mmCIF file of C-alpha atoms in Angstrom:
data_model
loop_
_atom_site.group_PDB
_atom_site.id
_atom_site.type_symbol
_atom_site.label_atom_id
_atom_site.label_comp_id
_atom_site.label_asym_id
_atom_site.label_seq_id
_atom_site.Cartn_x
_atom_site.Cartn_y
_atom_site.Cartn_z
ATOM 1 C CA MET A 1214 0.671 20.807 -27.730
ATOM 2 C CA ARG A 1215 1.139 19.558 -24.149
ATOM 3 C CA ARG A 1216 4.729 20.824 -24.075
ATOM 4 C CA LEU A 1217 3.460 24.242 -25.139
ATOM 5 C CA LEU A 1218 0.777 24.137 -22.449
ATOM 6 C CA GLY A 1219 3.398 23.099 -19.894
ATOM 7 C CA ALA A 1220 5.566 26.057 -20.847
ATOM 8 C CA LEU A 1221 2.591 28.382 -20.567
ATOM 9 C CA ALA A 1222 1.840 26.960 -17.135
ATOM 10 C CA VAL A 1223 5.363 27.632 -15.914
ATOM 11 C CA LEU A 1224 5.048 31.237 -17.057
ATOM 12 C CA ALA A 1225 1.636 31.542 -15.443
ATOM 13 C CA LEU A 1226 2.803 30.155 -12.108
ATOM 14 C CA ALA A 1227 5.732 32.557 -12.225
ATOM 15 C CA GLY A 1228 3.358 35.480 -12.651
ATOM 16 C CA CYS A 1229 4.267 36.228 -16.263
ATOM 17 C CA ALA A 1230 0.964 35.438 -17.956
ATOM 18 C CA PRO A 1231 -1.473 38.222 -18.795
ATOM 19 C CA GLU A 1232 -4.287 36.427 -16.935
ATOM 20 C CA PRO A 1233 -3.567 34.598 -13.673
ATOM 21 C CA PRO A 1234 -4.228 30.865 -13.340
ATOM 22 C CA GLY A 1235 -7.220 29.873 -11.294
ATOM 23 C CA ASP A 1236 -9.417 32.606 -12.821
ATOM 24 C CA LEU A 1237 -12.508 30.531 -13.619
ATOM 25 C CA ARG A 1238 -14.292 33.577 -15.016
ATOM 26 C CA ALA A 1239 -11.586 33.842 -17.669
ATOM 27 C CA GLY A 1240 -12.157 30.203 -18.636
ATOM 28 C CA HIS A 1241 -8.701 29.021 -17.575
ATOM 29 C CA LEU A 1242 -8.106 25.842 -15.577
ATOM 30 C CA VAL A 1243 -4.627 24.819 -14.432
ATOM 31 C CA VAL A 1244 -4.010 21.111 -13.815
ATOM 32 C CA GLY A 1245 -1.245 20.358 -11.282
ATOM 33 C CA THR A 1246 0.666 17.232 -12.365
ATOM 34 C CA GLY A 1247 4.239 16.152 -11.541
ATOM 35 C CA ASN A 1248 7.709 15.475 -12.982
ATOM 36 C CA THR A 1249 7.725 15.684 -16.784
ATOM 37 C CA THR A 1250 8.957 12.067 -17.164
ATOM 38 C CA GLY A 1251 6.399 10.733 -14.691
ATOM 39 C CA VAL A 1252 2.882 9.387 -15.162
ATOM 40 C CA PHE A 1253 1.120 12.340 -13.482
ATOM 41 C CA TYR A 1254 2.366 14.630 -16.243
ATOM 42 C CA GLN A 1255 1.026 12.368 -19.001
ATOM 43 C CA VAL A 1256 -2.240 11.614 -17.213
ATOM 44 C CA GLY A 1257 -2.779 15.301 -16.432
ATOM 45 C CA GLY A 1258 -1.855 16.295 -19.960
ATOM 46 C CA ALA A 1259 -4.485 13.969 -21.394
ATOM 47 C CA TYR A 1260 -7.096 15.374 -19.008
ATOM 48 C CA ALA A 1261 -6.167 18.959 -19.914
ATOM 49 C CA ASP A 1262 -6.518 18.133 -23.610
ATOM 50 C CA VAL A 1263 -9.980 16.625 -23.041
ATOM 51 C CA ILE A 1264 -11.113 19.640 -21.002
ATOM 52 C CA THR A 1265 -9.940 22.060 -23.675
ATOM 53 C CA ALA A 1266 -11.561 20.041 -26.452
ATOM 54 C CA HIS A 1267 -14.890 19.266 -24.814
ATOM 55 C CA LEU A 1268 -15.696 21.704 -21.986
ATOM 56 C CA SER A 1269 -17.215 24.730 -23.659
ATOM 57 C CA GLY A 1270 -15.749 28.037 -22.553
ATOM 58 C CA PHE A 1271 -12.669 26.576 -20.842
ATOM 59 C CA GLU A 1272 -9.030 26.028 -21.739
ATOM 60 C CA ALA A 1273 -6.915 23.783 -19.532
ATOM 61 C CA ILE A 1274 -3.211 24.318 -18.956
ATOM 62 C CA VAL A 1275 -1.007 21.551 -17.563
ATOM 63 C CA ALA A 1276 1.520 22.580 -14.902
ATOM 64 C CA PRO A 1277 4.588 20.412 -14.257
ATOM 65 C CA THR A 1278 5.174 20.366 -10.487
ATOM 66 C CA ALA A 1279 7.024 18.470 -7.765
ATOM 67 C CA GLY A 1280 4.019 16.178 -7.320
ATOM 68 C CA SER A 1281 1.266 15.416 -4.811
ATOM 69 C CA ALA A 1282 2.010 17.635 -1.808
ATOM 70 C CA ASP A 1283 3.224 20.455 -4.049
ATOM 71 C CA ASN A 1284 -0.017 20.231 -6.028
ATOM 72 C CA LEU A 1285 -2.120 20.510 -2.862
ATOM 73 C CA LEU A 1286 -0.081 23.446 -1.593
ATOM 74 C CA ARG A 1287 -0.561 25.171 -4.967
ATOM 75 C CA LEU A 1288 -4.266 24.354 -4.910
ATOM 76 C CA GLY A 1289 -4.588 26.080 -1.541
ATOM 77 C CA GLN A 1290 -2.767 29.121 -2.912
ATOM 78 C CA GLY A 1291 -4.977 29.303 -6.002
ATOM 79 C CA ASP A 1292 -2.115 28.521 -8.386
ATOM 80 C CA VAL A 1293 -3.820 25.391 -9.723
ATOM 81 C CA ASP A 1294 -7.502 24.510 -10.028
ATOM 82 C CA ILE A 1295 -7.317 20.744 -10.423
ATOM 83 C CA ALA A 1296 -4.706 18.559 -8.732
ATOM 84 C CA LEU A 1297 -3.494 15.000 -9.069
ATOM 85 C CA THR A 1298 -2.451 13.561 -5.716
ATOM 86 C CA PHE A 1299 -1.708 10.344 -3.887
ATOM 87 C CA ALA A 1300 -4.587 9.413 -1.585
ATOM 88 C CA ASP A 1301 -2.291 9.212 1.480
ATOM 89 C CA VAL A 1302 -1.004 12.761 0.924
ATOM 90 C CA ALA A 1303 -4.552 14.028 0.411
ATOM 91 C CA ALA A 1304 -5.637 12.349 3.658
ATOM 92 C CA ASP A 1305 -2.925 14.224 5.569
ATOM 93 C CA ALA A 1306 -3.971 17.481 3.892
ATOM 94 C CA VAL A 1307 -7.607 17.064 4.917
ATOM 95 C CA ARG A 1308 -6.710 16.010 8.460
ATOM 96 C CA GLY A 1309 -4.083 18.742 8.913
ATOM 97 C CA ARG A 1310 -1.113 16.447 9.475
ATOM 98 C CA GLY A 1311 2.543 16.559 8.473
ATOM 99 C CA THR A 1312 3.215 19.179 5.809
ATOM 100 C CA PHE A 1313 -0.324 20.501 6.305
ATOM 101 C CA ALA A 1314 -0.310 20.620 10.127
ATOM 102 C CA GLU A 1315 -0.715 24.398 10.223
ATOM 103 C CA SER A 1316 -3.095 24.682 7.283
ATOM 104 C CA PRO A 1317 -5.534 21.824 6.588
ATOM 105 C CA ARG A 1318 -6.842 21.864 3.031
ATOM 106 C CA GLN A 1319 -10.515 22.080 2.045
ATOM 107 C CA LEU A 1320 -10.247 19.444 -0.652
ATOM 108 C CA ARG A 1321 -13.001 17.743 -2.556
ATOM 109 C CA ALA A 1322 -12.443 14.755 -4.813
ATOM 110 C CA LEU A 1323 -13.760 14.137 -8.313
ATOM 111 C CA ALA A 1324 -12.527 10.559 -8.700
ATOM 112 C CA VAL A 1325 -10.065 7.838 -7.839
ATOM 113 C CA VAL A 1326 -8.387 7.391 -11.199
ATOM 114 C CA TYR A 1327 -5.750 4.640 -10.864
ATOM 115 C CA GLN A 1328 -3.259 3.012 -8.498
ATOM 116 C CA ASN A 1329 0.375 3.962 -7.895
ATOM 117 C CA TYR A 1330 2.913 1.176 -7.625
ATOM 118 C CA THR A 1331 6.064 1.842 -5.635
ATOM 119 C CA HIS A 1332 9.328 0.971 -7.369
ATOM 120 C CA LEU A 1333 12.578 0.413 -5.478
ATOM 121 C CA VAL A 1334 15.225 0.377 -8.200
ATOM 122 C CA VAL A 1335 18.857 -0.295 -7.271
ATOM 123 C CA ARG A 1336 22.139 -0.523 -9.126
ATOM 124 C CA ALA A 1337 23.109 -4.156 -9.589
ATOM 125 C CA ASP A 1338 26.608 -3.459 -8.223
ATOM 126 C CA ALA A 1339 25.405 -1.684 -5.040
ATOM 127 C CA ARG A 1340 24.953 -4.885 -2.996
ATOM 128 C CA ILE A 1341 21.379 -4.050 -2.042
ATOM 129 C CA LYS A 1342 19.171 -7.106 -1.670
ATOM 130 C CA SER A 1343 16.463 -5.710 0.634
ATOM 131 C CA PRO A 1344 15.234 -2.316 1.905
ATOM 132 C CA ALA A 1345 17.327 -2.768 5.064
ATOM 133 C CA ASP A 1346 20.469 -2.853 2.863
ATOM 134 C CA LEU A 1347 19.895 0.812 1.934
ATOM 135 C CA ARG A 1348 21.731 1.779 5.122
ATOM 136 C CA GLY A 1349 24.689 3.973 4.196
ATOM 137 C CA LYS A 1350 23.725 4.083 0.511
ATOM 138 C CA ARG A 1351 23.026 7.066 -1.748
ATOM 139 C CA VAL A 1352 19.244 7.002 -2.146
ATOM 140 C CA SER A 1353 16.968 9.332 -4.095
ATOM 141 C CA THR A 1354 13.619 9.750 -2.367
ATOM 142 C CA GLY A 1355 12.147 11.880 -5.168
ATOM 143 C CA THR A 1356 11.354 15.545 -5.509
ATOM 144 C CA VAL A 1357 10.626 17.506 -2.339
ATOM 145 C CA ASN A 1358 6.865 17.589 -1.638
ATOM 146 C CA SER A 1359 6.146 14.765 -4.060
ATOM 147 C CA GLY A 1360 4.006 11.744 -3.342
ATOM 148 C CA THR A 1361 7.063 9.592 -3.992
ATOM 149 C CA GLU A 1362 8.992 11.350 -1.224
ATOM 150 C CA PHE A 1363 6.021 11.100 1.120
ATOM 151 C CA LEU A 1364 5.770 7.312 0.745
ATOM 152 C CA ALA A 1365 9.525 6.702 0.467
ATOM 153 C CA LEU A 1366 10.108 8.208 3.916
ATOM 154 C CA ARG A 1367 7.351 6.030 5.371
ATOM 155 C CA LEU A 1368 8.796 2.918 3.738
ATOM 156 C CA LEU A 1369 12.276 3.660 5.059
ATOM 157 C CA ARG A 1370 10.912 4.017 8.581
ATOM 158 C CA ALA A 1371 8.929 0.796 8.152
ATOM 159 C CA ALA A 1372 12.244 -0.867 7.237
ATOM 160 C CA GLY A 1373 13.772 0.382 10.501
ATOM 161 C CA LEU A 1374 15.828 3.160 8.911
ATOM 162 C CA ASP A 1375 15.999 6.838 9.796
ATOM 163 C CA PRO A 1376 15.836 8.724 6.464
ATOM 164 C CA ASP A 1377 17.926 11.584 7.891
ATOM 165 C CA ARG A 1378 20.641 9.473 9.501
ATOM 166 C CA ASP A 1379 20.829 5.992 8.061
ATOM 167 C CA ILE A 1380 20.984 6.765 4.335
ATOM 168 C CA ARG A 1381 22.731 9.363 2.191
ATOM 169 C CA ARG A 1382 19.509 10.919 1.029
ATOM 170 C CA VAL A 1383 19.109 13.082 -2.064
ATOM 171 C CA SER A 1384 15.926 14.711 -3.376
ATOM 172 C CA LEU A 1385 15.921 14.695 -7.161
ATOM 173 C CA SER A 1386 13.476 14.702 -10.038
ATOM 174 C CA LEU A 1387 12.939 11.402 -11.795
ATOM 175 C CA SER A 1388 15.037 12.421 -14.793
ATOM 176 C CA ALA A 1389 17.957 13.480 -12.570
ATOM 177 C CA THR A 1390 17.563 10.315 -10.526
ATOM 178 C CA THR A 1391 17.720 7.994 -13.516
ATOM 179 C CA ARG A 1392 20.842 9.785 -14.767
ATOM 180 C CA GLY A 1393 22.380 9.245 -11.336
ATOM 181 C CA LEU A 1394 21.592 5.527 -11.456
ATOM 182 C CA GLU A 1395 23.129 5.318 -14.905
ATOM 183 C CA ASP A 1396 26.386 7.101 -13.996
ATOM 184 C CA GLY A 1397 26.758 5.597 -10.518
ATOM 185 C CA THR A 1398 26.290 8.739 -8.428
ATOM 186 C CA ILE A 1399 23.121 7.205 -6.903
ATOM 187 C CA ASP A 1400 22.783 3.644 -5.597
ATOM 188 C CA ALA A 1401 19.003 3.371 -5.365
ATOM 189 C CA THR A 1402 15.758 5.222 -5.849
ATOM 190 C CA PHE A 1403 12.152 5.044 -4.807
ATOM 191 C CA TRP A 1404 9.506 5.941 -7.354
ATOM 192 C CA SER A 1405 5.744 5.685 -6.983
ATOM 193 C CA GLY A 1406 3.645 5.974 -10.100
ATOM 194 C CA GLY A 1407 1.416 4.327 -12.636
ATOM 195 C CA LEU A 1408 2.544 1.676 -15.076
ATOM 196 C CA PRO A 1409 4.546 2.080 -17.101
ATOM 197 C CA THR A 1410 6.443 5.220 -16.057
ATOM 198 C CA VAL A 1411 8.327 6.759 -18.995
ATOM 199 C CA GLY A 1412 11.427 7.624 -16.942
ATOM 200 C CA ILE A 1413 11.742 4.069 -15.608
ATOM 201 C CA THR A 1414 11.174 2.610 -19.066
ATOM 202 C CA GLU A 1415 13.979 4.800 -20.400
ATOM 203 C CA LEU A 1416 16.272 3.756 -17.546
ATOM 204 C CA VAL A 1417 15.735 0.053 -18.224
ATOM 205 C CA GLY A 1418 16.182 0.633 -21.953
ATOM 206 C CA SER A 1419 19.438 2.549 -21.429
ATOM 207 C CA GLY A 1420 21.337 -0.636 -20.627
ATOM 208 C CA ALA A 1421 22.015 0.420 -17.030
ATOM 209 C CA ARG A 1422 22.425 -2.627 -14.787
ATOM 210 C CA VAL A 1423 19.593 -2.196 -12.296
ATOM 211 C CA SER A 1424 17.310 -4.448 -10.265
ATOM 212 C CA PHE A 1425 13.790 -4.001 -8.860
ATOM 213 C CA LEU A 1426 13.354 -5.063 -5.226
ATOM 214 C CA PRO A 1427 10.109 -6.290 -3.619
ATOM 215 C CA LEU A 1428 8.503 -4.097 -0.965
ATOM 216 C CA ASP A 1429 5.567 -6.232 0.130
ATOM 217 C CA GLY A 1430 7.451 -7.278 3.269
ATOM 218 C CA LEU A 1431 7.025 -3.735 4.622
ATOM 219 C CA LEU A 1432 3.239 -3.733 4.255
ATOM 220 C CA PRO A 1433 2.441 -5.167 7.731
ATOM 221 C CA GLU A 1434 4.397 -2.379 9.432
ATOM 222 C CA LEU A 1435 2.826 0.241 7.150
ATOM 223 C CA ASP A 1436 -0.599 -1.121 8.059
ATOM 224 C CA ARG A 1437 0.249 -0.848 11.740
ATOM 225 C CA LEU A 1438 1.439 2.749 11.401
ATOM 226 C CA PHE A 1439 -1.149 3.904 8.821
ATOM 227 C CA PRO A 1440 -4.208 1.644 8.937
ATOM 228 C CA ALA A 1441 -6.373 1.202 5.827
ATOM 229 C CA THR A 1442 -4.115 3.406 3.692
ATOM 230 C CA TYR A 1443 -1.942 1.099 1.583
ATOM 231 C CA ALA A 1444 -2.524 -2.144 -0.287
ATOM 232 C CA ALA A 1445 -0.511 -4.955 -1.791
ATOM 233 C CA GLY A 1446 0.279 -4.543 -5.468
ATOM 234 C CA SER A 1447 2.467 -5.999 -8.166
ATOM 235 C CA ILE A 1448 4.621 -4.527 -10.914
ATOM 236 C CA PRO A 1449 4.074 -7.022 -13.739
ATOM 237 C CA ALA A 1450 7.118 -8.274 -15.592
ATOM 238 C CA SER A 1451 5.605 -6.963 -18.821
ATOM 239 C CA ALA A 1452 5.703 -3.336 -17.596
ATOM 240 C CA TYR A 1453 9.468 -3.084 -18.041
ATOM 241 C CA GLY A 1454 10.535 -6.417 -19.498
ATOM 242 C CA LEU A 1455 11.546 -7.795 -16.087
ATOM 243 C CA PRO A 1456 12.403 -11.434 -15.301
ATOM 244 C CA GLY A 1457 9.308 -11.707 -13.075
ATOM 245 C CA ASP A 1458 6.573 -9.767 -11.303
ATOM 246 C CA ILE A 1459 7.674 -7.536 -8.396
ATOM 247 C CA PRO A 1460 5.398 -7.530 -5.309
ATOM 248 C CA THR A 1461 5.098 -4.039 -3.897
ATOM 249 C CA VAL A 1462 2.984 -1.435 -2.095
ATOM 250 C CA SER A 1463 0.221 0.476 -3.877
ATOM 251 C CA VAL A 1464 -1.848 3.568 -3.114
ATOM 252 C CA GLY A 1465 -4.664 5.243 -5.029
ATOM 253 C CA ASN A 1466 -4.516 8.500 -6.972
ATOM 254 C CA LEU A 1467 -7.190 11.166 -6.744
ATOM 255 C CA VAL A 1468 -8.263 14.068 -8.902
ATOM 256 C CA VAL A 1469 -9.118 16.825 -6.409
ATOM 257 C CA VAL A 1470 -10.333 20.425 -6.483
ATOM 258 C CA ASP A 1471 -11.005 23.126 -3.928
ATOM 259 C CA ALA A 1472 -14.272 22.846 -2.007
ATOM 260 C CA ALA A 1473 -15.274 26.258 -3.384
ATOM 261 C CA MET A 1474 -15.363 25.100 -7.015
ATOM 262 C CA PRO A 1475 -18.894 25.631 -8.440
ATOM 263 C CA GLU A 1476 -20.982 22.468 -8.338
ATOM 264 C CA SER A 1477 -21.844 22.581 -12.034
ATOM 265 C CA LEU A 1478 -18.183 22.809 -13.053
ATOM 266 C CA ALA A 1479 -17.155 19.942 -10.761
ATOM 267 C CA HIS A 1480 -19.990 17.850 -12.210
ATOM 268 C CA ASP A 1481 -18.906 18.531 -15.776
ATOM 269 C CA LEU A 1482 -15.223 17.852 -15.033
ATOM 270 C CA THR A 1483 -16.179 14.507 -13.535
ATOM 271 C CA ALA A 1484 -18.406 13.623 -16.473
ATOM 272 C CA LEU A 1485 -15.573 14.292 -18.942
ATOM 273 C CA ILE A 1486 -13.490 11.544 -17.323
ATOM 274 C CA PHE A 1487 -16.062 8.937 -18.285
ATOM 275 C CA GLU A 1488 -17.482 10.401 -21.472
ATOM 276 C CA HIS A 1489 -14.090 10.731 -23.191
ATOM 277 C CA ARG A 1490 -12.265 7.755 -21.747
ATOM 278 C CA GLU A 1491 -10.770 6.613 -25.060
ATOM 279 C CA GLU A 1492 -9.053 9.972 -25.526
ATOM 280 C CA LEU A 1493 -7.700 9.826 -21.986
ATOM 281 C CA VAL A 1494 -6.369 6.291 -22.492
ATOM 282 C CA ALA A 1495 -4.607 7.473 -25.655
ATOM 283 C CA GLY A 1496 -2.709 9.920 -23.433
ATOM 284 C CA HIS A 1497 -1.743 7.216 -20.922
ATOM 285 C CA PRO A 1498 -3.063 3.647 -20.511
ATOM 286 C CA GLU A 1499 -3.570 4.060 -16.741
ATOM 287 C CA TRP A 1500 -6.791 5.952 -17.491
ATOM 288 C CA GLY A 1501 -8.104 2.595 -18.688
ATOM 289 C CA SER A 1502 -7.658 0.978 -15.254
ATOM 290 C CA MET A 1503 -10.298 3.232 -13.671
ATOM 291 C CA LEU A 1504 -13.673 1.695 -12.846
ATOM 292 C CA ARG A 1505 -16.771 3.844 -12.424
ATOM 293 C CA ASP A 1506 -17.983 1.662 -9.549
ATOM 294 C CA ASN A 1507 -14.816 2.455 -7.579
ATOM 295 C CA ALA A 1508 -14.090 5.985 -8.802
ATOM 296 C CA GLY A 1509 -16.360 7.619 -6.229
ATOM 297 C CA ARG A 1510 -14.824 5.754 -3.264
ATOM 298 C CA THR A 1511 -12.416 8.509 -2.298
ATOM 299 C CA GLY A 1512 -11.885 7.605 1.360
ATOM 300 C CA VAL A 1513 -10.955 10.417 3.731
ATOM 301 C CA VAL A 1514 -11.354 13.086 1.041
ATOM 302 C CA PRO A 1515 -15.073 13.893 0.550
ATOM 303 C CA LEU A 1516 -16.540 13.880 -2.918
ATOM 304 C CA HIS A 1517 -17.357 17.286 -4.333
ATOM 305 C CA PRO A 1518 -21.179 17.691 -4.442
ATOM 306 C CA GLY A 1519 -20.949 18.068 -8.209
ATOM 307 C CA ALA A 1520 -19.066 14.795 -8.543
ATOM 308 C CA GLN A 1521 -21.480 13.110 -6.165
ATOM 309 C CA ARG A 1522 -24.396 14.239 -8.320
ATOM 310 C CA PHE A 1523 -22.690 12.715 -11.357
ATOM 311 C CA TYR A 1524 -22.211 9.324 -9.681
ATOM 312 C CA GLN A 1525 -25.826 9.375 -8.562
ATOM 313 C CA GLY A 1526 -26.884 9.865 -12.155
ATOM 314 C CA GLY A 1527 -27.786 13.543 -11.880
#
């Protein structure tokens, strides 16, 4: 069903559907997700299924996209109605920085749903033992305008590397990246996502000789450059059958909508997240890591009034 919805979303975003996405009066809601082998796509697909099943009068369509920044750009254009995004990307969008310098976004959050964990995966034969060893290597920083790319560039700079000069940078989807690691056309990749990520699981299961490198050593410099944005995290050995836990950098994920969304709809969309949690977890286990007490702590991005009313018990 989700694959069908994804195909419909591609047609809709290309202008081929009979009714345009974003038309709330028509009962259509488009959820902006990410790469099809990434966690955003699964998490968003589960949410779309719950909306369609339980929100009377609405059908949700999941749209595969490049990821966080792409989702927020599409949200501003009216191509999607609900977006999954890294909290750091959303903060830049609200403040009008970076990609959004000329057009700050009027975002409102529904919830913090789970944490992303940044993976630095390298070929075992590439002689890369630390982020600084990426100099001169072929490195995938993820799809253009993705949250992975956004954080990867910051991590490279925190490691003292210029992403445009010091590495042989490529911008590929997760599926293309893992193929490159398998066939040796790529030496390393950054990936930020929930646990486990299907594409990374498939890479490890393929027999490719790869290693996961720790990134926690870059956190002090990230904190200096971007205060109160990132946190220490750990990729547990059990996530991918690794020899041990991998200390890394984490950042929260938000579900966001446009500030103009009707309050009643935003309230109901927020309520669905908590009322149908078991169905969401069946779509991806990261939905189970969300805590109601923390879900409304959305940082720089203000809560939508409808979401705020939900958390206040209204």
